[in-house]
Structures are given as C-alpha cells and as structure tokens.
C-alpha cells in the first residue's frame, strides 16, 4: 500500500484535519492509500517510504517526492487538482 504523509507544525491539529479529509476523499474514489500524520521535524525521515508529502506550511526546501498543497483541503480551493496529484503520485 502506498503512503502519503501530512505535516503541520505540531502534527496534531491542522494536519489531522487534512489527513481525515484526504483519507475520506481517497476512500470515496476507491483508492487504497495510507495517509499518515507526522510533525515537521520528522518529515525527512519519512521521505524514503512515502509517495507524496501534503504540506500545510510554506515549504522552502526541495523534496524527492511530490509536495501537495494541504491548504487546498482546508479551503476547498484547488482541492480536486491536489487530490489528483496524490493519486498520480501513488500509481
């Protein structure tokens, strides 16, 4: 099963909300993708076994996997496009 990670500053509030929404949307579309919440400090350690990174904060760093705009899942603006990026990254 492919895995994507979601991170906000603490890994307990905003990222949980986004992860729940992403999991629900993926399940509704029939995708079996694991969504895991992590804190910002541990993002690098999850890169090797993750297909995408859903970022809630501004990213100034480059990562070897696609970085998804997590704010889209909070606002609904551009959410479908970001969801498709997750699905594509997990193919």
C-alpha positions as a printed NumPy array, in Angstrom:
array([[  0.   ,   0.   ,   0.   ],
       [  1.337,   3.423,  -0.952],
       [  1.691,   6.025,   1.789],
       [  1.453,   9.798,   1.819],
       [  2.406,  11.961,   4.756],
       [  0.755,  15.114,   6.076],
       [  2.631,  17.565,   8.277],
       [  1.903,  20.787,  10.083],
       [  3.933,  22.407,  12.843],
       [  2.896,  20.099,  15.646],
       [  1.324,  17.199,  13.762],
       [ -1.742,  17.234,  15.986],
       [ -4.264,  19.786,  14.719],
       [ -4.357,  21.044,  11.151],
       [ -2.587,  18.035,   9.719],
       [ -5.104,  15.719,  11.405],
       [ -7.97 ,  17.641,   9.808],
       [ -6.371,  17.497,   6.366],
       [ -5.443,  13.826,   6.729],
       [ -9.014,  12.899,   7.664],
       [-10.398,  14.75 ,   4.67 ],
       [ -7.841,  13.271,   2.258],
       [ -8.48 ,   9.745,   3.583],
       [-12.23 ,  10.208,   3.119],
       [-11.851,  11.568,  -0.426],
       [ -9.451,   8.794,  -1.435],
       [-11.74 ,   6.135,   0.001],
       [-14.765,   7.628,  -1.79 ],
       [-12.864,   7.282,  -5.065],
       [-11.831,   3.719,  -4.281],
       [ -8.128,   4.314,  -3.637],
       [ -6.339,   2.264,  -1.006],
       [ -3.701,   4.782,   0.073],
       [ -2.41 ,   5.2  ,   3.616],
       [ -2.365,   8.777,   4.941],
       [ -0.051,   9.297,   7.899],
       [  0.256,  12.413,  10.067],
       [  3.756,  13.426,  11.12 ],
       [  5.327,  16.546,  12.634],
       [  7.593,  18.82 ,  10.614],
       [ 10.713,  17.607,  12.376],
       [ 10.228,  14.04 ,  11.173],
       [  9.24 ,  14.745,   7.536],
       [ 12.72 ,  13.922,   6.2  ],
       [ 12.741,  10.51 ,   7.867],
       [  9.502,   9.565,   6.046],
       [ 10.658,  10.556,   2.544],
       [ 12.049,   7.171,   1.541],
       [  8.794,   5.247,   2.079],
       [  6.24 ,   7.917,   1.071],
       [  4.791,   8.656,  -2.358],
       [  3.845,  12.282,  -1.614],
       [  4.056,  14.922,   1.094],
       [  0.99 ,  17.033,   1.887],
       [  2.381,  20.269,   3.315],
       [  0.308,  22.597,   5.467],
       [  3.099,  25.138,   5.91 ],
       [  5.152,  27.042,   3.355],
       [  7.966,  24.873,   2.028],
       [ 11.384,  26.394,   1.295],
       [ 13.052,  23.052,   0.688],
       [ 13.044,  20.638,  -2.232],
       [ 11.929,  17.056,  -1.684],
       [ 12.399,  13.931,  -3.809],
       [  8.64 ,  13.257,  -3.821],
       [  5.745,  15.464,  -4.965],
       [  4.7  ,  18.136,  -2.451],
       [  0.941,  18.651,  -2.309],
       [ -0.719,  21.888,  -1.177],
       [ -2.525,  20.898,   2.024],
       [ -4.261,  24.272,   2.334],
       [ -6.436,  23.265,  -0.624],
       [ -8.07 ,  20.627,   1.597],
       [ -8.848,  23.246,   4.249],
       [-10.274,  25.844,   1.876],
       [-11.627,  23.637,  -0.897],
       [ -9.913,  25.852,  -3.47 ],
       [ -7.984,  23.676,  -5.894],
       [ -8.733,  20.599,  -3.82 ],
       [ -9.627,  18.346,  -6.744],
       [ -6.363,  19.125,  -8.533],
       [ -4.309,  18.468,  -5.409],
       [ -6.174,  15.205,  -4.789],
       [ -5.375,  14.118,  -8.324],
       [ -1.679,  14.851,  -7.692],
       [ -1.798,  12.473,  -4.724],
       [ -3.47 ,   9.784,  -6.797],
       [ -0.933,  10.219,  -9.616],
       [  1.982,  10.058,  -7.176],
       [  0.673,   6.771,  -5.801],
       [  0.303,   4.996,  -9.164]])
